[in-house]
Coordinates of C-alpha atoms in Angstrom, one line a residue:
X1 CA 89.2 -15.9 41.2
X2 CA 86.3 -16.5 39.9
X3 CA 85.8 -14.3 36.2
X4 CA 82.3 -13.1 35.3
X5 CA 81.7 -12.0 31.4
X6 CA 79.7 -8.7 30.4
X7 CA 76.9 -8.7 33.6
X8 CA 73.5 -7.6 33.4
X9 CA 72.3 -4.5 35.3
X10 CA 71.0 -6.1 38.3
X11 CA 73.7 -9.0 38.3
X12 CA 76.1 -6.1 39.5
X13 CA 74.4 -5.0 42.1
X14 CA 75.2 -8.9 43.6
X15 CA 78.6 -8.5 42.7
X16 CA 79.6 -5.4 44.6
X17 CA 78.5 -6.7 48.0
X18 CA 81.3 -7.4 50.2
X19 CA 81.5 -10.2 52.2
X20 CA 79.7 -9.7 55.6
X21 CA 79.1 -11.2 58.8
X22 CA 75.4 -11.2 59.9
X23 CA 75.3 -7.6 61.6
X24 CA 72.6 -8.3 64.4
X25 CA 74.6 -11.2 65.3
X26 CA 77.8 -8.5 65.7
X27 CA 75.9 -5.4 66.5
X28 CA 75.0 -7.7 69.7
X29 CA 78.4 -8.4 70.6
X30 CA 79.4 -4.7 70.6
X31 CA 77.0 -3.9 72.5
X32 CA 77.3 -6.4 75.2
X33 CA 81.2 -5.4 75.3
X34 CA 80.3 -1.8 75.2
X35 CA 78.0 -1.9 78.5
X36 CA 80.2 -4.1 80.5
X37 CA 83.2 -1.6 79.3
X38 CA 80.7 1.5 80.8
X39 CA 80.1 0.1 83.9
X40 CA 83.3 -1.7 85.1
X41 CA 86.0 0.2 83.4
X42 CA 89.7 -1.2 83.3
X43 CA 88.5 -4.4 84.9
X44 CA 86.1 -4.8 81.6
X45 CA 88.8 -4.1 79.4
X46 CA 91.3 -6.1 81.4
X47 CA 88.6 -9.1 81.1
X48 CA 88.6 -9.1 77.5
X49 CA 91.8 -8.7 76.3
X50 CA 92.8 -11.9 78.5
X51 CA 89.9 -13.6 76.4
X52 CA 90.4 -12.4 73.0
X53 CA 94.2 -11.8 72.8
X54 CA 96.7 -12.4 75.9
X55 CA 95.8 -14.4 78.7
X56 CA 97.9 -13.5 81.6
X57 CA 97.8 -9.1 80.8
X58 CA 97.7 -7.3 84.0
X59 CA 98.4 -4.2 82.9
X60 CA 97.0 -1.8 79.9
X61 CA 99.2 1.2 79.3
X62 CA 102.4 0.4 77.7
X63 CA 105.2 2.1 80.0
X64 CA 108.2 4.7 78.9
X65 CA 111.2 1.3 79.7
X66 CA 109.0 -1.1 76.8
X67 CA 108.8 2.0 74.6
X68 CA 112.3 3.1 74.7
X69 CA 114.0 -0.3 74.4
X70 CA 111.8 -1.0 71.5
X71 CA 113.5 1.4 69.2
X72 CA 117.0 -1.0 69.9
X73 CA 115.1 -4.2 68.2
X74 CA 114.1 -2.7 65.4
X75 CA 117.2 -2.5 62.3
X76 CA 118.4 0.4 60.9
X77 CA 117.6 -0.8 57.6
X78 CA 113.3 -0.3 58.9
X79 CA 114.5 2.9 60.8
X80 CA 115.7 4.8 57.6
X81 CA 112.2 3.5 55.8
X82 CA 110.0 4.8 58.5
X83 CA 112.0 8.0 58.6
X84 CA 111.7 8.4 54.5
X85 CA 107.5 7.5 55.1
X86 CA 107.4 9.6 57.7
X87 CA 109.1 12.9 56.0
X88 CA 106.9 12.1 52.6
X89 CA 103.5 11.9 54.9
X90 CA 104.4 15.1 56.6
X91 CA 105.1 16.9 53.6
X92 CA 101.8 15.7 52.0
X93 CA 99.8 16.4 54.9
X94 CA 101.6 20.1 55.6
X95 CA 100.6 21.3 51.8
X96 CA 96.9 20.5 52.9
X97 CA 97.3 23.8 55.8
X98 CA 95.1 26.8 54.6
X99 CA 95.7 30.2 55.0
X100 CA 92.7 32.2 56.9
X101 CA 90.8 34.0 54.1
X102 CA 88.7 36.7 54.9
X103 CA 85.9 38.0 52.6
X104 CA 83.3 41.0 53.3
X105 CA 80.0 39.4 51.5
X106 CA 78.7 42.5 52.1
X107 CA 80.1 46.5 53.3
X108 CA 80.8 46.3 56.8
X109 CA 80.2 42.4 57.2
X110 CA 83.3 40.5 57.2
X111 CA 83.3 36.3 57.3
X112 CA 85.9 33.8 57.7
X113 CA 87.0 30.8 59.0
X114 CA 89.9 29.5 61.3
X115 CA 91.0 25.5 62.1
X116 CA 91.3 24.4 65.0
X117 CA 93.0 21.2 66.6
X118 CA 90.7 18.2 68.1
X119 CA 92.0 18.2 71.6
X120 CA 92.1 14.2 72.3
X121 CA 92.2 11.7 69.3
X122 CA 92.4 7.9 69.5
X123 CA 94.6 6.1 67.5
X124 CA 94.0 2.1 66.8
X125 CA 96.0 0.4 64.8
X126 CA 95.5 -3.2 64.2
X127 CA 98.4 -5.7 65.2
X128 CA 98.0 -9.8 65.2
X129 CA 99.3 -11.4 62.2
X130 CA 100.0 -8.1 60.6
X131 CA 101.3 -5.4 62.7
X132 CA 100.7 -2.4 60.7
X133 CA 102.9 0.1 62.1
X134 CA 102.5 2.0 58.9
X135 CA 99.1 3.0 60.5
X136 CA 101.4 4.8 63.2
X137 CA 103.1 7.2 60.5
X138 CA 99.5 7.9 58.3
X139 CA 97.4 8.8 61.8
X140 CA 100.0 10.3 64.3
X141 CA 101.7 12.5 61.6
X142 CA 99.2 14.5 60.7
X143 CA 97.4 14.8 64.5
X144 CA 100.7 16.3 65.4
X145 CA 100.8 18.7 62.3
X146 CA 96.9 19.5 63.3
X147 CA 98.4 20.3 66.8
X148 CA 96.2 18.1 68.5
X149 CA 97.5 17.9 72.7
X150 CA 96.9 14.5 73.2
X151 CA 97.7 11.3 70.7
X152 CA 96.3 8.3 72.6
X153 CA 97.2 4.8 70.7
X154 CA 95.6 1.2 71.5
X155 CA 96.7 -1.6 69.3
X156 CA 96.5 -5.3 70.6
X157 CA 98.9 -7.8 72.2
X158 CA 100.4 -11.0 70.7
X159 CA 100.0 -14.0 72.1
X160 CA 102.8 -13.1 74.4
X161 CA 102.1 -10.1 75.4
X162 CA 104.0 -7.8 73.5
X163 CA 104.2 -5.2 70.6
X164 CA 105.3 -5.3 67.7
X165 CA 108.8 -3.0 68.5
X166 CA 108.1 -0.9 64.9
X167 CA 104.8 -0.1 66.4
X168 CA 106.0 1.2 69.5
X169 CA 109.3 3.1 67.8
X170 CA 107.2 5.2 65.1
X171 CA 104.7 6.1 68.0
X172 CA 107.6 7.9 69.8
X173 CA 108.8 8.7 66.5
X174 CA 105.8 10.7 65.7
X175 CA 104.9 12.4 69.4
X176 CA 102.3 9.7 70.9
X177 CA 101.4 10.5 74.0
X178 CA 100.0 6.9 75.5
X179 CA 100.5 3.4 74.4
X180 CA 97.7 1.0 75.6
X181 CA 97.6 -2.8 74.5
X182 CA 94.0 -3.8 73.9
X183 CA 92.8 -4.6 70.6
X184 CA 89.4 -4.8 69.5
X185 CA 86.0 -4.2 70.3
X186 CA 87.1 -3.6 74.0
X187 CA 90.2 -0.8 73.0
X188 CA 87.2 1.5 71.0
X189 CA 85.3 0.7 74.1
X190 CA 87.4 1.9 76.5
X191 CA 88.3 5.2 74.0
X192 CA 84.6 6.0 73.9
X193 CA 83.8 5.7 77.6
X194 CA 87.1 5.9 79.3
X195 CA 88.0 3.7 81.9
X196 CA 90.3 4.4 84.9
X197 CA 93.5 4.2 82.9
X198 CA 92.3 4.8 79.5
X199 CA 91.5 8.3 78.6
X200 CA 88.0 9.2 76.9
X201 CA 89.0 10.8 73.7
X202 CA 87.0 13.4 71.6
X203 CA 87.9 11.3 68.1
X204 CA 88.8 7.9 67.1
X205 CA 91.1 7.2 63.7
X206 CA 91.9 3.7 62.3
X207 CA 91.0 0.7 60.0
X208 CA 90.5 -2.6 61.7
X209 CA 88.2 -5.3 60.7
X210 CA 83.9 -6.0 60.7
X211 CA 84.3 -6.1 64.5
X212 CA 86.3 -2.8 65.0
X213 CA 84.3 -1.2 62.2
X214 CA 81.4 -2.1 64.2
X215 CA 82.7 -0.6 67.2
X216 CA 83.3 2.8 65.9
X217 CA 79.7 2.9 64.6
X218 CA 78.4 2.8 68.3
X219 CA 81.1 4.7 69.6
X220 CA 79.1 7.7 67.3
X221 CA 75.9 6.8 69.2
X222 CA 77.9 7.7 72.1
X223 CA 79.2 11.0 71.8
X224 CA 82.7 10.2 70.3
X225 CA 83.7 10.6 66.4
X226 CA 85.0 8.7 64.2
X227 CA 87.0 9.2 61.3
X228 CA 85.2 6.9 59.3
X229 CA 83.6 3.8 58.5
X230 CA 86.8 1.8 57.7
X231 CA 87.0 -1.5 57.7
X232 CA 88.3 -5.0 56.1
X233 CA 90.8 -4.1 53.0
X234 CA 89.6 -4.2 49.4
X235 CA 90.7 -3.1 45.8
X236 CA 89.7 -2.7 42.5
X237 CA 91.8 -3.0 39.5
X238 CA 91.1 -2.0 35.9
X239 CA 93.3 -3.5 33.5
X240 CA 93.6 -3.1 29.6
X241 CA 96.1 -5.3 27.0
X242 CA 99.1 -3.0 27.9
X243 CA 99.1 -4.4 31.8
X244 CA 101.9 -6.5 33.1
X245 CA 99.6 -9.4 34.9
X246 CA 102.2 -9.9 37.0
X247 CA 102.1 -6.4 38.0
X248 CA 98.3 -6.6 38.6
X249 CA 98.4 -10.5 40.0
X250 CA 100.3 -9.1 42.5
X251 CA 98.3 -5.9 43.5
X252 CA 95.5 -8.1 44.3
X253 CA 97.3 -9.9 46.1
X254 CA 98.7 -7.4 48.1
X255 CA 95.1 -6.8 49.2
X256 CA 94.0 -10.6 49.8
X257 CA 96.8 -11.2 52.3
X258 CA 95.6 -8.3 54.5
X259 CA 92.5 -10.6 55.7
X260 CA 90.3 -13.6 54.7
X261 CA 87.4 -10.6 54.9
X262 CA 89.7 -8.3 52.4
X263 CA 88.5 -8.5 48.6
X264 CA 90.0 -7.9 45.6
X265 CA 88.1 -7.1 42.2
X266 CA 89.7 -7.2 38.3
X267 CA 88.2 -5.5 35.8
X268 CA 88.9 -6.0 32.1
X269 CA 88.3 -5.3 28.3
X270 CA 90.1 -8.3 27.4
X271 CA 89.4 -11.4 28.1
X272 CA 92.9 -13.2 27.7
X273 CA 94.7 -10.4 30.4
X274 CA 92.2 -12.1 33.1
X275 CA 93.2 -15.8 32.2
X276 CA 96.7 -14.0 32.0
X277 CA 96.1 -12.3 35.2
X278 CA 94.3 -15.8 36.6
X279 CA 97.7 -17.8 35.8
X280 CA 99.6 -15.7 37.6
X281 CA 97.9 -15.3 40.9
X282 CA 98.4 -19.2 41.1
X283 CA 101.9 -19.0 40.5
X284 CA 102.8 -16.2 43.1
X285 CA 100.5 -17.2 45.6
X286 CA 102.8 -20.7 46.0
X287 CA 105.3 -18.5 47.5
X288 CA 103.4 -16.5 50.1
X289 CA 103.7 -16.7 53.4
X290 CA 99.8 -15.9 54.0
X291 CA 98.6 -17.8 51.2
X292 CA 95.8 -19.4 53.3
X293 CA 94.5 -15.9 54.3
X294 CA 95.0 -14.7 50.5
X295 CA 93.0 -17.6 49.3
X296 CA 90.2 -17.0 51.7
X297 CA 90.6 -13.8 50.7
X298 CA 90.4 -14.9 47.0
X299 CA 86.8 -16.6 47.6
X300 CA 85.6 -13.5 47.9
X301 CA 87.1 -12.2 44.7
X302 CA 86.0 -11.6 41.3
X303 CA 87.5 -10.9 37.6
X304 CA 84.9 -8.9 35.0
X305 CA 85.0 -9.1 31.9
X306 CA 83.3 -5.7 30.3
X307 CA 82.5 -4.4 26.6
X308 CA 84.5 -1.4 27.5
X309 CA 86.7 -0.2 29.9
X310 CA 84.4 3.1 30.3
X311 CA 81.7 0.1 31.5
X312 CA 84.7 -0.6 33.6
X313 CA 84.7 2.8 35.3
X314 CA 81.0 2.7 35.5
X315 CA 81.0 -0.2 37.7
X316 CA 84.3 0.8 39.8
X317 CA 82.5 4.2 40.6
X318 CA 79.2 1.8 41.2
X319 CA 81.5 -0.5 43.8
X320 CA 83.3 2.6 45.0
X321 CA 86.5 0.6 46.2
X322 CA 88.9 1.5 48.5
X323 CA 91.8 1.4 46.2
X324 CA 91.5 1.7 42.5
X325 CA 94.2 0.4 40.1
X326 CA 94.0 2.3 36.9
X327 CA 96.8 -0.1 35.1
X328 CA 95.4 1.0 31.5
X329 CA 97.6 2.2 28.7
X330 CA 96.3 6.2 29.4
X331 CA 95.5 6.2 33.0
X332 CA 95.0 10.2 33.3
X333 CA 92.6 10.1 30.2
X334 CA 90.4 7.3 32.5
X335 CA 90.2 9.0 35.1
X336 CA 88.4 11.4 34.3
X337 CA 85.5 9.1 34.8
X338 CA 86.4 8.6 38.4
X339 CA 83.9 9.5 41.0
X340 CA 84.1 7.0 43.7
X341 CA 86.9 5.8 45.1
X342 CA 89.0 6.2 48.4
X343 CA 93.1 6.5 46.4
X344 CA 93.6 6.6 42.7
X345 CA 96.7 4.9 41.2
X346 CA 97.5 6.0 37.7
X347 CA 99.6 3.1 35.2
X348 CA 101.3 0.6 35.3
X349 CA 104.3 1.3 38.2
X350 CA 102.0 3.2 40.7
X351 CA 101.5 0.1 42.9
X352 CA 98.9 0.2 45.8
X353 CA 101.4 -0.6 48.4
X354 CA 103.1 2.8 47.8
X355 CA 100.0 4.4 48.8
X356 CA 100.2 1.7 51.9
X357 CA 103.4 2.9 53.0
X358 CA 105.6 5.5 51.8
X359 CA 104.4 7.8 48.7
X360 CA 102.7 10.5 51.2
X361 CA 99.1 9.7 50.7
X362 CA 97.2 8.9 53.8
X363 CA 96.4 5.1 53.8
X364 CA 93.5 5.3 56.0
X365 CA 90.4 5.0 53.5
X366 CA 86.6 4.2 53.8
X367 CA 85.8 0.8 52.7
X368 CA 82.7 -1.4 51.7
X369 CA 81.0 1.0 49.6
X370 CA 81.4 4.5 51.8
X371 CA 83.6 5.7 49.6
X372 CA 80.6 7.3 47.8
X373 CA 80.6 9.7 50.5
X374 CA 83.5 9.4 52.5
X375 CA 87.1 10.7 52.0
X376 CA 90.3 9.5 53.2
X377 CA 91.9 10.6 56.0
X378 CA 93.3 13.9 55.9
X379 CA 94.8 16.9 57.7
X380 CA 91.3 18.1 58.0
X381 CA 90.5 15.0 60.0
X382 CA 92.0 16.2 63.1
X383 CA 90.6 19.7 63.2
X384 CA 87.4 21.8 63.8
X385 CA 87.0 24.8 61.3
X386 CA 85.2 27.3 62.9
X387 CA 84.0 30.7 61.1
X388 CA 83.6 34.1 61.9
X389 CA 82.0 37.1 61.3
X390 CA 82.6 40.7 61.9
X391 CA 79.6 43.6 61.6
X392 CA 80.3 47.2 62.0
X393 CA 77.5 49.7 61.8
X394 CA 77.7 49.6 58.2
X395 CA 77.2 45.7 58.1
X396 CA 74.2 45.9 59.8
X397 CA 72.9 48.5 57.6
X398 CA 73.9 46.3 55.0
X399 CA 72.0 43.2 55.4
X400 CA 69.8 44.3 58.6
X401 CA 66.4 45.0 56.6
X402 CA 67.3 41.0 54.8
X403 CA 67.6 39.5 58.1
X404 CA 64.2 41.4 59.5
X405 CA 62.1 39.8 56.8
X406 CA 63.6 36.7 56.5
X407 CA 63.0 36.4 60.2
X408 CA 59.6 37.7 60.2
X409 CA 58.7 35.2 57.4
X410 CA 59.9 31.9 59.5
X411 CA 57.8 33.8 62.6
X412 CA 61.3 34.0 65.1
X413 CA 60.1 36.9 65.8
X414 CA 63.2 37.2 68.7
X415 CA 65.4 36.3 65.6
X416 CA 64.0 39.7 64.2
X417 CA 64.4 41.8 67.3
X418 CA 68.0 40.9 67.8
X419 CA 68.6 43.3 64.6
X420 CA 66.0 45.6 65.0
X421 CA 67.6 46.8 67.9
X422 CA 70.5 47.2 66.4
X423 CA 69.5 49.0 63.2
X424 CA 67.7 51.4 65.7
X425 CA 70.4 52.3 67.5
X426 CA 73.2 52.4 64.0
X427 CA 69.7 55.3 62.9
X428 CA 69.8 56.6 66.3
X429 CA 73.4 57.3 65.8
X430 CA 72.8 59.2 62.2
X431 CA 70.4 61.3 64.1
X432 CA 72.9 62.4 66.8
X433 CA 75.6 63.0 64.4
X434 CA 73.2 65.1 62.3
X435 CA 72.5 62.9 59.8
X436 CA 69.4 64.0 57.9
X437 CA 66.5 61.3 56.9
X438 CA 67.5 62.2 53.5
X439 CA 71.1 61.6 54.0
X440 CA 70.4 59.0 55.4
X441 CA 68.9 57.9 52.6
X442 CA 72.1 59.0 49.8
X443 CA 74.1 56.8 52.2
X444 CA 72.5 53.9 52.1
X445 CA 71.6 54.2 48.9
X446 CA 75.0 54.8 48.0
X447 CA 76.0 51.4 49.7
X448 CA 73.5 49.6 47.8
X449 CA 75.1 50.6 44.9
X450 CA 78.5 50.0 45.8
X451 CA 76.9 46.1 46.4
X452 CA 75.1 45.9 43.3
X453 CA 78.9 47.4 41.7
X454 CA 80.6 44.3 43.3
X455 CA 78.6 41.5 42.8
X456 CA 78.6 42.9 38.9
X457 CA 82.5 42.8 38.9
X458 CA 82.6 39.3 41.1
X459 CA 80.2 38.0 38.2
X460 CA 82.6 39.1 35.5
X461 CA 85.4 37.9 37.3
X462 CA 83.7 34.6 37.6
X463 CA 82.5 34.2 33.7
X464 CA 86.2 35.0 32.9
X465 CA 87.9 31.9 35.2
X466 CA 84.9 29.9 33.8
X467 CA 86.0 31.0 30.1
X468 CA 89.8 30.2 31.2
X469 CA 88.6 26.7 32.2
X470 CA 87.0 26.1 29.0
X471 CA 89.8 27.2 26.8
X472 CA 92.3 24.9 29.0
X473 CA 89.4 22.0 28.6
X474 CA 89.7 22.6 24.7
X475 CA 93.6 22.5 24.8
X476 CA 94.1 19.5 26.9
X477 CA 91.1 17.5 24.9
X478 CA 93.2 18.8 21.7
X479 CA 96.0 17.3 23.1

């Protein structure tokens, strides 16, 4: 890799680009596919996937037989693995349900807010010279927790036609409904439009490279969501004098391998654990079996040298990686600092590839920068949260004068007769029930004070956990 000592300001704004093809040049393609894929359907889909990845495919979905006999080629050894992944994800991903939580903002006005699952979700999962069937496990698993009906997958052919068998056992394993082999531009295509045998779905999840990134960026333009931008693999590791370069050597290389787009980044304090670092990339990458995608990889790679490693947070929350290496001799002190990145891993033993596989963690993060606004995948990917609101009489007594003049103010002055009806008829009601104006009154002033007496206690209440926080700030700084 090539190392860089202490840059200038404007020097690192060149060195967190990430390697790019030119995106008129693919923007063009997507959209060519995209039409054809709207117009003809299957026989679109059918066209491309002969051109781009098997030659003689006749069919798209992946039927029950394939699926079934898959589970018999893959070893027991990967079954028990999957199964351990699987039961960690699931357990990560259940903590993340909420309980419905209903608050009255106001006497007589109740809110809250219920989840709901996304009907139809697409699934892609890349495949060619790395089948990830991990994707299966970090997407299905929590769609199925979310309740979502339908699971629909698409992941690509090999150059003879079939699936990688530990992609097609964890989709059964994990409740997908359809199995389609296209890959591609063409498979979040035929997910955004639908074709004949493809379904239209409402979402679609997955990484994939610049071109599949791309295609998910149109497929919004379109009417279908996206989980989000998510494309070629990258990491970032900050490393102090206590790291094992062999350790960190082979976290970034865990990255390059992924894809000659994929980049990896090392940050330091200390010069000698780059060289260190350096030394032993060379030595390990001898013995991979993707070394030439790793060192395609590697050309797009750096190693920084920084004053500091708080300038070495600065720039990782600058870059806002993907995954973030934290291999520093008090890894929960640093980061603190963080405030851009997809996955943390604190020290020295918390290796990225747990996060990749079988720690729990959803390994479906936003790349090339969108991390400074994206999150990873989660359990609230793949559900709608909807809220509610109750008024009784007394709610609209409550806040019905607020809403007349707020209305009145933006001149909807339909907005404003929506409650003025309804306040009319709550007054209307007094009257009838004997209510005089000046009862009227003692009641509603006696709401307002009962508002003004909880907003008082909810500000107490709120100075107090503030106070708390402080005083456990103090303790854990002391310690």
């Amino acid at each position: 890799m090539k190392t860089i000592s202490n840059p200038s300001l404007n020097k690192r704004k060149e060195l967190a680009e990430r390697p790019m093809i030119k995106q008129r040049k693919l923007m063009n393609t997507v959209e060519k596919i995209f039409y054809d894929i709207n117009r003809k359907g299957d026989k679109a889909v059918l066209s491309y996937s002969r051109q781009f990845d098997w030659p003689a495919q006749e069919t798209l979905e992946v039927d029950m037989e394939t699926i079934e006999k898959a589970g018999g080629e893959v070893s027991e050894r990967l079954k028990q693995a999957i199964e351990l992944a699987k039961k960690n994800i699931e357990a990560f991903h259940r903590s993340q349900q909420e309980e419905i939580c209903k608050v009255e903002t106001a006497p007589g006005v109740v809110c809250w807010r219920e989840s709901r699952p996304i009907k139809r979700v697409g699934i892609y999962v890349p495949g060619g010279t790395a089948p990830l069937f991990s994707t299966v496990l970090m997407l299905a698993v929590p769609a199925k927790i979310a309740g979502c009906n339908e699971i629909v997958l698409c992941t690509p052919p090999n150059e003879e036609g079939k699936i990688h068998p530990a992609i097609l056992y964890a989709s059964r394993l994990t409740g997908v409904t359809r199995i389609f082999a296209v890959g591609g531009i063409q498979a979040i295509g035929a997910m955004t439009f639908g074709t004949g045998t493809i379904p239209k779905v409402d979402k679609i999840f997955g990484p994939g490279n610049q071109y599949v990134m791309a295609a998910k960026r149109s497929a919004q333009y379109y009417g279908t969501a996206i989980d989000m931008p998510a494309g070629p693999s990258e990491l970032l590791v900050i490393a102090d004098d206590t790291s094992n370069p062999s350790f960190v050597a082979a976290d970034l290389l865990s990255q390059a391998e992924h894809g000659p787009d994929s980049q990896v980044i090392l940050l330091s304090d200390n010069k000698k654990v780059i060289k260190a670092v350096n030394k032993e990339i060379d030595i390990q990458l001898e013995n991979l079996p993707r070394k030439e995608i790793a060192v395609q990889a590697l050309k797009n790679s750096k190693a920084i040298f920084f004053h500091d490693l708080n300038e070495c947070i600065e720039f990782s929350n600058f870059y806002a990686p993907e995954h973030l290496i934290l291999a520093t001799e008090n890894p929960v002190l640093l980061s603190r600092g963080v405030t851009t990145a997809g996955s943390v891993f604190l020290g020295h033993y918390s290796c990225e590839s747990a996060g990749d596989y079988a720690s729990g963690t959803n390994h479906t993060l936003p790349t090339s920068g969108h991390a400074a606004a994206y999150s990873g995948v989660s359990l609230d990917s793949f559900i709608k949260k909807i809220t509610f609101q109750h008024l009784s009489e007394e709610g609209v007594v409550s806040i019905g004068n607020a809403v007349e003049i707020m209305a009145e103010e933006e001149q909807l002055i339909a907005h404003k007769n929506a409650m003025t009806l309804r306040l009319g008829a709550v007054k209307a009601r007094y009257i009838a029930a004997g209510y005089t104006p000046q009862e009227q009154e003692q009641i509603e002033r006696k709401k307002t004070f009962q508002i003004e007496q909880r907003e008082s206690q909810e500000t107490l209440q709120t100075e107090q956990q503030e106070l708390q926080t402080e005083q456990q700030e103090d303790e854990n700084g002391e310690i």
